[in-house]
mmCIF file of C-alpha atoms in Angstrom:
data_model
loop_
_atom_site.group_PDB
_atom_site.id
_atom_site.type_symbol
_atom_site.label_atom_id
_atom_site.label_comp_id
_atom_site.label_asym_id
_atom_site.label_seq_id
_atom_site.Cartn_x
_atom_site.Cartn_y
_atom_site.Cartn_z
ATOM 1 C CA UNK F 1 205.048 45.780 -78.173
ATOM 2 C CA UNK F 2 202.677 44.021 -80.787
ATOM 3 C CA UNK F 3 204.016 43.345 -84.145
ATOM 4 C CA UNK F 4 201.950 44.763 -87.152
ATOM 5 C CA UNK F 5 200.955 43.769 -90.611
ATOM 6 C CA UNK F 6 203.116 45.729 -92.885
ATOM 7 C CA UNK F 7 199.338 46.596 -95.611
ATOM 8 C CA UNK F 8 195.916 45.992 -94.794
ATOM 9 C CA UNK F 9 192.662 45.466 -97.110
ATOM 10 C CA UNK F 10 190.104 47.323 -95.477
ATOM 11 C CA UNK F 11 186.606 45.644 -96.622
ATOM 12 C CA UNK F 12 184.094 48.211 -96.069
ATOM 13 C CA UNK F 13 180.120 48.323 -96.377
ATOM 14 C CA UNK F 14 178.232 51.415 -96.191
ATOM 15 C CA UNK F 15 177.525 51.235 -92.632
ATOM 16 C CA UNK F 16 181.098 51.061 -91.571
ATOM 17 C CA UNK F 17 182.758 53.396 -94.217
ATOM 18 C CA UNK F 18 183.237 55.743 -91.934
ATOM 19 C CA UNK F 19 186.122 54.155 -89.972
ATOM 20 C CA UNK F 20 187.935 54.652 -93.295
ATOM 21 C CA UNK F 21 190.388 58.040 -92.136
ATOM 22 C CA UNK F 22 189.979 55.862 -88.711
ATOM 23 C CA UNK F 23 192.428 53.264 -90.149
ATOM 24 C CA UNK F 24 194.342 54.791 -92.636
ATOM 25 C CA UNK F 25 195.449 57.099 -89.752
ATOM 26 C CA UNK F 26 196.946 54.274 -87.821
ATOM 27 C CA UNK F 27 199.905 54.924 -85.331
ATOM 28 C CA UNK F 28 201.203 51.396 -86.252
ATOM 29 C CA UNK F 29 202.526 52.543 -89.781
ATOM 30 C CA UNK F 30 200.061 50.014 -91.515
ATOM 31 C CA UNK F 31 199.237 50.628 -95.138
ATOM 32 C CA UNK F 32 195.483 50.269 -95.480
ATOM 33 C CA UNK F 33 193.615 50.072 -98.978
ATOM 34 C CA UNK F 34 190.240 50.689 -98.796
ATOM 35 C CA UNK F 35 187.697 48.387 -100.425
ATOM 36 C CA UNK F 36 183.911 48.122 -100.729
ATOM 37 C CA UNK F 37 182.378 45.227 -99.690
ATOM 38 C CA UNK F 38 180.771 44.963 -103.330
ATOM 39 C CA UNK F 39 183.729 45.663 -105.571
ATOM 40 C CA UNK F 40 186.015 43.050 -103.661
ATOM 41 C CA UNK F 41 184.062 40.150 -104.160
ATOM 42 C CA UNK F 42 184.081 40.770 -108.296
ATOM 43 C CA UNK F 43 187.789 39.706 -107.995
ATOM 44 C CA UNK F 44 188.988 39.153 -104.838
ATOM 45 C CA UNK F 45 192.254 37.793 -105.982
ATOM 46 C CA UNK F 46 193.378 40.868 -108.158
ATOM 47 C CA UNK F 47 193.371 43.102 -104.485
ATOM 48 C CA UNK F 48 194.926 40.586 -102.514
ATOM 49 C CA UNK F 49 197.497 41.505 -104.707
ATOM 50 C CA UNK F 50 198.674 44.963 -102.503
ATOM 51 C CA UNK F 51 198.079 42.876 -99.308
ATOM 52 C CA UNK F 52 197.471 39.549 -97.458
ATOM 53 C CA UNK F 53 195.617 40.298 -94.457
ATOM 54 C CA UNK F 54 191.921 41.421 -94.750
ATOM 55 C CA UNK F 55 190.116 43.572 -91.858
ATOM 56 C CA UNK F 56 186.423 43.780 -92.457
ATOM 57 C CA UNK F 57 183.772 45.443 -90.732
ATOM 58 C CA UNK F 58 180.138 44.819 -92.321
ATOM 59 C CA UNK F 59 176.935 42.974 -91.559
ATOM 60 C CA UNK F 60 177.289 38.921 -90.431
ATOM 61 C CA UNK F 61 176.692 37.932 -93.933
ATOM 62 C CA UNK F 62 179.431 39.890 -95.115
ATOM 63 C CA UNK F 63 182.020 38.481 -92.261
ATOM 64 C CA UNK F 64 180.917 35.274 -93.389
ATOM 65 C CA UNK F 65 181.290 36.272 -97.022
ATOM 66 C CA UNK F 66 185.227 37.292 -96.156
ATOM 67 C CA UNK F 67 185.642 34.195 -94.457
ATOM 68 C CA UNK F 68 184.649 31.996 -97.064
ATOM 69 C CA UNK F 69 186.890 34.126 -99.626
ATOM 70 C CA UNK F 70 189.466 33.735 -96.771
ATOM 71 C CA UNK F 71 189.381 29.822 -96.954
ATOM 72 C CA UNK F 72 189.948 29.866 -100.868
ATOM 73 C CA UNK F 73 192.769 32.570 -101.280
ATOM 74 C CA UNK F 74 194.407 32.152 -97.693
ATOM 75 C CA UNK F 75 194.335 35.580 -96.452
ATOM 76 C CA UNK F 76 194.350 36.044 -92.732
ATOM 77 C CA UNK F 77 191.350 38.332 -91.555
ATOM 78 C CA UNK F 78 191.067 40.904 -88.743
ATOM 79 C CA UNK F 79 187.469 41.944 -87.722
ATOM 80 C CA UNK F 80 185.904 45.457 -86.416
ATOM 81 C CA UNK F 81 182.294 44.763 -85.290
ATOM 82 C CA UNK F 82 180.063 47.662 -85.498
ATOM 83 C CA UNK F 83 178.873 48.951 -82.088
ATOM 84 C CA UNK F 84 175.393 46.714 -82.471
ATOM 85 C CA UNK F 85 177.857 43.259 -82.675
ATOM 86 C CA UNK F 86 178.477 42.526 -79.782
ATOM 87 C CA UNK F 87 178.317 39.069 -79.998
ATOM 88 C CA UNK F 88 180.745 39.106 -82.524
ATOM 89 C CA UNK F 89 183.369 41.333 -80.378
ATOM 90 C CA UNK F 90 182.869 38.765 -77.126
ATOM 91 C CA UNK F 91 183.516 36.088 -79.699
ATOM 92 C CA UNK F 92 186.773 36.837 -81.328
ATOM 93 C CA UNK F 93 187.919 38.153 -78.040
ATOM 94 C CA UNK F 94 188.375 42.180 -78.859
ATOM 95 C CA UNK F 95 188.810 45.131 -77.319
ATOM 96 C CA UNK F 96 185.911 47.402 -75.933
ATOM 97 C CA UNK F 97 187.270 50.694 -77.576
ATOM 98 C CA UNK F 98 187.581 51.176 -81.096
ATOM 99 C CA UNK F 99 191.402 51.759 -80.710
ATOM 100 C CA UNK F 100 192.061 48.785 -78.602
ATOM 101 C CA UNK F 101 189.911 46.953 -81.804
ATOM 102 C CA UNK F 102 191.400 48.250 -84.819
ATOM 103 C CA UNK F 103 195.246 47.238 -82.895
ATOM 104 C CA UNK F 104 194.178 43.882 -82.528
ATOM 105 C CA UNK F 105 192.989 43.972 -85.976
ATOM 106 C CA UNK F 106 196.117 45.036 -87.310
ATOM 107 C CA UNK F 107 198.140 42.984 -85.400
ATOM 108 C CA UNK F 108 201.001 40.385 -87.417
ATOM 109 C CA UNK F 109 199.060 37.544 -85.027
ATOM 110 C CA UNK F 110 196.459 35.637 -87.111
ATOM 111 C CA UNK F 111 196.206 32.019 -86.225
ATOM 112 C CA UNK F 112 193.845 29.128 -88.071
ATOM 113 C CA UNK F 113 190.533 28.228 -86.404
ATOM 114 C CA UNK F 114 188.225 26.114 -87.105
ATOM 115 C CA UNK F 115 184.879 26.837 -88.635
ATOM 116 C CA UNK F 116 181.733 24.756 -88.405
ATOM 117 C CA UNK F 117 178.997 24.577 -91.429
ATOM 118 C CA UNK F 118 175.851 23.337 -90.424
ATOM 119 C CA UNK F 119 174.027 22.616 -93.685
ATOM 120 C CA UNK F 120 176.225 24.220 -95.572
ATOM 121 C CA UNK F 121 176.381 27.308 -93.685
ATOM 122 C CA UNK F 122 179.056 28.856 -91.438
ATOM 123 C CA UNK F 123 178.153 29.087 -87.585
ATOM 124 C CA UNK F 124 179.887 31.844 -85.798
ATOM 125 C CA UNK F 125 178.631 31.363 -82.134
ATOM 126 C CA UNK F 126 175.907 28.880 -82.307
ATOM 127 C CA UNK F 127 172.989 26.815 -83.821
ATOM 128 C CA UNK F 128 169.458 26.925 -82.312
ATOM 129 C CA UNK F 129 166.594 24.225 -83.097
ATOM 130 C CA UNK F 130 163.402 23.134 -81.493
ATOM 131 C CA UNK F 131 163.003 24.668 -77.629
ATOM 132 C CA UNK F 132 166.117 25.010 -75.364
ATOM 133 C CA UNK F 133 164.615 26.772 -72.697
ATOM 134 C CA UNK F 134 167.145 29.123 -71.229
ATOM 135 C CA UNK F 135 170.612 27.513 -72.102
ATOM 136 C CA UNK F 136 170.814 29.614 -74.941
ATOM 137 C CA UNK F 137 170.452 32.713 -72.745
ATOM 138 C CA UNK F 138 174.172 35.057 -72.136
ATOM 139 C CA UNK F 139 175.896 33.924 -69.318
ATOM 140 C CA UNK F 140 175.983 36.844 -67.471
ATOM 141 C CA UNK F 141 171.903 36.528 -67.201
ATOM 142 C CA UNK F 142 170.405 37.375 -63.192
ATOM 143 C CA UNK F 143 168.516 34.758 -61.468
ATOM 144 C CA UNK F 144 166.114 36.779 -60.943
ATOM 145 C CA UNK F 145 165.533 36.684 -64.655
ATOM 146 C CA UNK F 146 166.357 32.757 -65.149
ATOM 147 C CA UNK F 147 163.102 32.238 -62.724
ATOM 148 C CA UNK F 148 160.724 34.994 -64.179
ATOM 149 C CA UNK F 149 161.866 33.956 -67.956
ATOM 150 C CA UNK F 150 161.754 30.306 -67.068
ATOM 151 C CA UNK F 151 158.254 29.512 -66.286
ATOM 152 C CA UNK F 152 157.255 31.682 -69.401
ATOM 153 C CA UNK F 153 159.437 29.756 -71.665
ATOM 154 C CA UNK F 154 158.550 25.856 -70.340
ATOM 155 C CA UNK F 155 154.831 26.946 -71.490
ATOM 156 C CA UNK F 156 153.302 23.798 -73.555
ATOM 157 C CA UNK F 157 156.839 22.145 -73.816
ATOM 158 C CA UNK F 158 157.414 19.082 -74.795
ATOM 159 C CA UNK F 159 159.681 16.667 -75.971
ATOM 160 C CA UNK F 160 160.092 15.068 -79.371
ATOM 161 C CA UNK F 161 162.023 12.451 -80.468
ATOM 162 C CA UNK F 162 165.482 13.056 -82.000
ATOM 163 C CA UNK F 163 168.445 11.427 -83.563
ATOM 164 C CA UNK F 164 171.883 11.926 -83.839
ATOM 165 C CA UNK F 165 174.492 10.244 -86.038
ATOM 166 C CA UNK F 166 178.305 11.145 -85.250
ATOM 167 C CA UNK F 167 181.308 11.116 -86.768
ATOM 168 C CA UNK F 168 182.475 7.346 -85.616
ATOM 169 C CA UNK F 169 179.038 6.417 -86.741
ATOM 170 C CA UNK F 170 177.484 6.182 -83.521
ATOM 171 C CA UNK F 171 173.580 6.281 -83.447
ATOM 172 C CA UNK F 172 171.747 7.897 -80.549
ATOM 173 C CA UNK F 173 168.060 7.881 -80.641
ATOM 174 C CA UNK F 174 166.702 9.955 -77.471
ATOM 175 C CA UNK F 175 163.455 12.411 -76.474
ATOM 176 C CA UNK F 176 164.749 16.656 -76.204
ATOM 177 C CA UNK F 177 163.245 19.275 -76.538
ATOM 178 C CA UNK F 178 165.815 20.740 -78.849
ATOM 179 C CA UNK F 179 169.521 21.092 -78.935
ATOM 180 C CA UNK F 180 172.395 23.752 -79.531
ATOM 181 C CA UNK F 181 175.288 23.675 -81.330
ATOM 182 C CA UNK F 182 178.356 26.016 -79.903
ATOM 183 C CA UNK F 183 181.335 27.076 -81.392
ATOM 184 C CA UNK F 184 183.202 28.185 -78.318
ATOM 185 C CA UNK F 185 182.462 28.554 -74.667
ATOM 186 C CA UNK F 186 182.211 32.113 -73.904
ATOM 187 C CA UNK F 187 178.811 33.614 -74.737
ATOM 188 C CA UNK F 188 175.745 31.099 -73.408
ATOM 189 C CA UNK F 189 175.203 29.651 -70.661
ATOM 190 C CA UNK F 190 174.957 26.276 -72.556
ATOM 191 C CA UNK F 191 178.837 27.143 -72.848
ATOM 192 C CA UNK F 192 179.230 27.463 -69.298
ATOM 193 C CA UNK F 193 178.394 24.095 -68.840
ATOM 194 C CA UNK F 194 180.884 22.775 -70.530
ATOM 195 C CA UNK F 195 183.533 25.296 -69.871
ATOM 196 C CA UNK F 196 186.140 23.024 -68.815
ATOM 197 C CA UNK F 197 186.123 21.977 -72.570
ATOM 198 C CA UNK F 198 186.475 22.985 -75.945
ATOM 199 C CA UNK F 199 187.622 25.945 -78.254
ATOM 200 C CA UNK F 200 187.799 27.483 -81.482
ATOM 201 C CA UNK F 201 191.151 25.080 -82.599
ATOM 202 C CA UNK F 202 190.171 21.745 -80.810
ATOM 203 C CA UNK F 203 188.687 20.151 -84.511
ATOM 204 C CA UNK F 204 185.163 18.963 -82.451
ATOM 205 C CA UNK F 205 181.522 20.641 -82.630
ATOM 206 C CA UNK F 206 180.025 20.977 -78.933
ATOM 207 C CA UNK F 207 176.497 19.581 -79.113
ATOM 208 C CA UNK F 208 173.813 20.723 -76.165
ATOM 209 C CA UNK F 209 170.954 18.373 -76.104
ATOM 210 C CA UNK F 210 167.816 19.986 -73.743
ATOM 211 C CA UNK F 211 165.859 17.084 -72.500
ATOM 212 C CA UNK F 212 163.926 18.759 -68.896
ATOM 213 C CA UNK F 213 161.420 16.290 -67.758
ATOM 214 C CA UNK F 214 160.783 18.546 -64.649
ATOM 215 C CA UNK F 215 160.037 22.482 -64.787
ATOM 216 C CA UNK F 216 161.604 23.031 -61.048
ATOM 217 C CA UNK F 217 164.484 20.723 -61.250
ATOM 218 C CA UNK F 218 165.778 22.381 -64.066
ATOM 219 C CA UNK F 219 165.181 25.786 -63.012
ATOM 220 C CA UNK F 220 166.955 24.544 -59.759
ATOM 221 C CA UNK F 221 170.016 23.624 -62.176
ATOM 222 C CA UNK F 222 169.980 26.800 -63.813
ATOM 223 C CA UNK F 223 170.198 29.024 -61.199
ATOM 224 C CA UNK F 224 172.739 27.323 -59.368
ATOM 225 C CA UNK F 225 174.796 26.969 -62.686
ATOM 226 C CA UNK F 226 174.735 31.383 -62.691
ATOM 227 C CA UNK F 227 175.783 31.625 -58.938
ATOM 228 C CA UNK F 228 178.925 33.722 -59.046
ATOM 229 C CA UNK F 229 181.907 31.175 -58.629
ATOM 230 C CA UNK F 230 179.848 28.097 -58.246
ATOM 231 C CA UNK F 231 181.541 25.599 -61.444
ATOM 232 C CA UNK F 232 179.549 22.648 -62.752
ATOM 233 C CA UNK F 233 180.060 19.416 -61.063
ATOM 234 C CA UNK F 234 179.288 17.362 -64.443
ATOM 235 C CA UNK F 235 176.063 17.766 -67.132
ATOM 236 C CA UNK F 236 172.567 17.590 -64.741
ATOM 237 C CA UNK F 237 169.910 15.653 -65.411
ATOM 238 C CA UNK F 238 168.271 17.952 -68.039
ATOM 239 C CA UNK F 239 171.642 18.160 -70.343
ATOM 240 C CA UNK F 240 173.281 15.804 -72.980
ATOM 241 C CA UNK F 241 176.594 16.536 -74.823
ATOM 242 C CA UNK F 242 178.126 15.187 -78.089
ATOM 243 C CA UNK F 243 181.356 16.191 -79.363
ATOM 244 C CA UNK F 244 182.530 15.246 -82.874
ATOM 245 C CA UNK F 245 183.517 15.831 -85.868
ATOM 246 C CA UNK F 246 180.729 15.916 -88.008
ATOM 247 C CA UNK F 247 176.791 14.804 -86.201
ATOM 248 C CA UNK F 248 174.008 14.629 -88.284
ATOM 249 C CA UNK F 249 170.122 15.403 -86.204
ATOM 250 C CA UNK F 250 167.125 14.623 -87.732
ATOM 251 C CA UNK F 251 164.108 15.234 -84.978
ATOM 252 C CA UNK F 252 160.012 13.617 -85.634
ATOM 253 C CA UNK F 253 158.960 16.769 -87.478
ATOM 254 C CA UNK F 254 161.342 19.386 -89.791
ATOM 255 C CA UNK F 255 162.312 22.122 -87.084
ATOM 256 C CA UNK F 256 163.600 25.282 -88.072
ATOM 257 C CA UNK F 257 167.619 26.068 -87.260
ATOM 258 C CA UNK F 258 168.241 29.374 -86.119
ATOM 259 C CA UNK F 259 172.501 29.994 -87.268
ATOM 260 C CA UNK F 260 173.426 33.000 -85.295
ATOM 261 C CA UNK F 261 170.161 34.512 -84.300
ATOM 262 C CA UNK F 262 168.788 34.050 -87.973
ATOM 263 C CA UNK F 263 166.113 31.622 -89.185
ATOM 264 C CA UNK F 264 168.735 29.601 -91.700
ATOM 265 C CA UNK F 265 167.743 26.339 -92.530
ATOM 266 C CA UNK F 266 165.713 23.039 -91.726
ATOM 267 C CA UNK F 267 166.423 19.836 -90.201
ATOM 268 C CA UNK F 268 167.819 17.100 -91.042
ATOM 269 C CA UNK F 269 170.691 19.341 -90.053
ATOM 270 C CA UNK F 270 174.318 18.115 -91.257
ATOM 271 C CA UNK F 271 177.122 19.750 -89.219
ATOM 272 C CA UNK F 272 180.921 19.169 -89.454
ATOM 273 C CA UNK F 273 184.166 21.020 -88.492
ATOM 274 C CA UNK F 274 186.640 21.843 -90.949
ATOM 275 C CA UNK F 275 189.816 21.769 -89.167
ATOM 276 C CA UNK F 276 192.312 25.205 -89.350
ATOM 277 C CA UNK F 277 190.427 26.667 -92.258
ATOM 278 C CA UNK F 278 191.031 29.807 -91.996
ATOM 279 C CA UNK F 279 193.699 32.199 -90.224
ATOM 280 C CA UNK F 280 191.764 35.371 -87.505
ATOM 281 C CA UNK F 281 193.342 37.047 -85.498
ATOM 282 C CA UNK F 282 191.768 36.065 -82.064
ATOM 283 C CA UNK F 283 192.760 36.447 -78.500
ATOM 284 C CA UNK F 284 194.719 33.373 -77.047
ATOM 285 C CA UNK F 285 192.347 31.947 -74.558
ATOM 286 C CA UNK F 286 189.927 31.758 -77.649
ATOM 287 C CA UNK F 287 192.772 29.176 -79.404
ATOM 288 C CA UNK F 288 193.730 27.703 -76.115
ATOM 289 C CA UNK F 289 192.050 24.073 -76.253
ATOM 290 C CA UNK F 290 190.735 23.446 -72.755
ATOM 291 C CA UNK F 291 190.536 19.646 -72.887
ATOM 292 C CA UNK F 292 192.301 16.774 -71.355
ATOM 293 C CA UNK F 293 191.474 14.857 -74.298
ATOM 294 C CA UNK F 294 193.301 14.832 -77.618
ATOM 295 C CA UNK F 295 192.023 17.353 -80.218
ATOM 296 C CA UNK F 296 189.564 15.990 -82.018
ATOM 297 C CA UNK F 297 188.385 13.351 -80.234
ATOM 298 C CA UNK F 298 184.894 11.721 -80.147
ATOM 299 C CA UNK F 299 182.758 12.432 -76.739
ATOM 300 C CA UNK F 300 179.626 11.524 -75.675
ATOM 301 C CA UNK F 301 178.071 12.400 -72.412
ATOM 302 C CA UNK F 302 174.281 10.706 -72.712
ATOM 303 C CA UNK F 303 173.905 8.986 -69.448
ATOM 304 C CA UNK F 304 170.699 10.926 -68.108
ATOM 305 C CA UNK F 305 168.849 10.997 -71.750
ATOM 306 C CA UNK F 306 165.946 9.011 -72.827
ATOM 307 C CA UNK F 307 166.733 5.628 -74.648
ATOM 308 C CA UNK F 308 164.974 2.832 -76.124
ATOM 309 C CA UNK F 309 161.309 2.312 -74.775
ATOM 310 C CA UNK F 310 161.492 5.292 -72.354
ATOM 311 C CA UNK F 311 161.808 7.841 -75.260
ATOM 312 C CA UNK F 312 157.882 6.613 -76.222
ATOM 313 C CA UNK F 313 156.884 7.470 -72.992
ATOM 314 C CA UNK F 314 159.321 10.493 -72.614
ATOM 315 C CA UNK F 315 157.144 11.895 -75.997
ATOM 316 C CA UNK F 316 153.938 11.595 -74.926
ATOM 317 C CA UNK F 317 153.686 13.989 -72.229
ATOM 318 C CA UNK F 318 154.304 17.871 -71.707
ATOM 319 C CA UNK F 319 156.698 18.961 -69.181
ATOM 320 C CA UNK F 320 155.568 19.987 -65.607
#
């Protein structure tokens, strides 16, 4: 049986404050002490006081909020999505029914992850700038769809000249047509590409670079990437990968980053992880590191990008 916290903060907004009586009338004999959202972050410290583990249940800016007050006063943190978040629920690994979530919340099993700031800014599942046609789409998308949304989505591409600097100061100038940053492998099909790599304790950001120079070879890629039980036999043609610490992009014109599904900032985009920063509780497989590699190791896998005079040429065209 699952060992429990002993007390509970429950950080509240006004869309969730109904799960109040939901939590307070536990079966696991936890002590939970309401709190709004607002009135917590006047003096967080002063209510950490009755407890050291926080479960919140809000909007993404106010998970984020938590987690940032989570890195300065070392609380661990349990999450309840709302029934719209389900990104965040495939994410942190938790149960479909609100039972099965609130347990896990409660549970005596927090662990530190990593987080990843892209300009400043925490990224819970990924990063989004310029045009990645498709890779950003949910794993479990049909083929059906992949070929139907694909042609739609390759309308006018092109590709534009990027460059990345990494951690060991290595300097990669290349033509894409936009790039993704992940935080673990579970929700994209971007992360299925990699899947044999990478998780939320393994102290390296998972960069997708989108380069297609060819509208049916990449579909071709993609739907044979989503046939059930087929695994990738290495990145194709169309794909780059950094991993690192810390990469900085800068692309030929300021492109807007999208952090989570949200328009958040601009390039030059500085990202960096910041190694067990805070404590979650999250399911195992989430933690495992699924690399032969040591943790936190520099990666790059470039060999099928555009370099030195090709990336003129790779520029001045659009993709067909």
């Amino acid at each position: 049986m699952a060992d429990h916290v002993s007390a509970a903060l429950f950080v509240y907004t006004k869309d969730s404050e109904h799960l109040i009586g939901r939590l307070q009338d536990n079966t696991f004999g936890v002590r939970i002490t309401p709190v709004a959202f607002e009135t917590l972050m006047q003096n967080t410290q002063e209510h950490l006081e009755t407890a050291g583990h926080v479960v919140v249940s809000g909007a993404l800016d106010v998970v984020k909020s938590i987690l940032e007050e989570a890195k300065t006063y070392d609380f661990s943190v349990g999450l309840i999505p709302t029934p719209s978040q389900r990104d965040l629920a495939k994410f942190f690994g938790g149960a479909k029914n609100l039972d099965g979530i609130i347990d896990l919340a409660l549970r005596n099993e927090a662990h530190a992850v990593d987080l990843i700031r892209c300009n400043g800014k925490i990224v819970l599942y990924k990063a989004v700038l310029g045009r990645i046609p498709l890779i950003d789409a949910p794993a479990d998308t049909s083929r059906l769809s992949i070929l139907i949304e694909g042609f739609k989505k390759f309308m006018g591409l092109r590709l534009l000249r990027f460059s990345f600097e990494t951690a060991d100061e290595a300097k990669i100038e290349t033509a894409a047509s936009g790039c993704m940053i992940l935080q673990h492998n579970k929700l994209s099909l971007a992360a299925r590409l990699i899947s044999h790599e990478g998780s939320l304790t393994d102290g390296t950001i998972s960069l997708v670079i989108a380069a297609p120079v060819s509208i049916v070879d990449y579909l071709k890629f993609l739907v044979q990437s989503l046939t059930p039980g087929a695994k990738p036999k290495g990145l194709p043609s169309a794909i780059g990968l950094i991993k690192s610490r810390q990469v900085l992009v800068e692309s030929e014109a300021d492109l807007d980053v999208f952090i989570d599904g949200e328009r958040a900032t601009k390039t030059p985009l500085q990202c960096e992880k910041e190694r067990d920063a805070v404590r979650v509780i999250v399911l195992y497989e989430l933690r495992e590191v699924r690399t032969r590699t040591p943790s936190g190791t520099e990666r790059l896998r470039l060999d099928h990008l555009a370099r030195g005079q090709v990336v003129l040429k790779a520029t001045a065209r659009t993709i067909a």
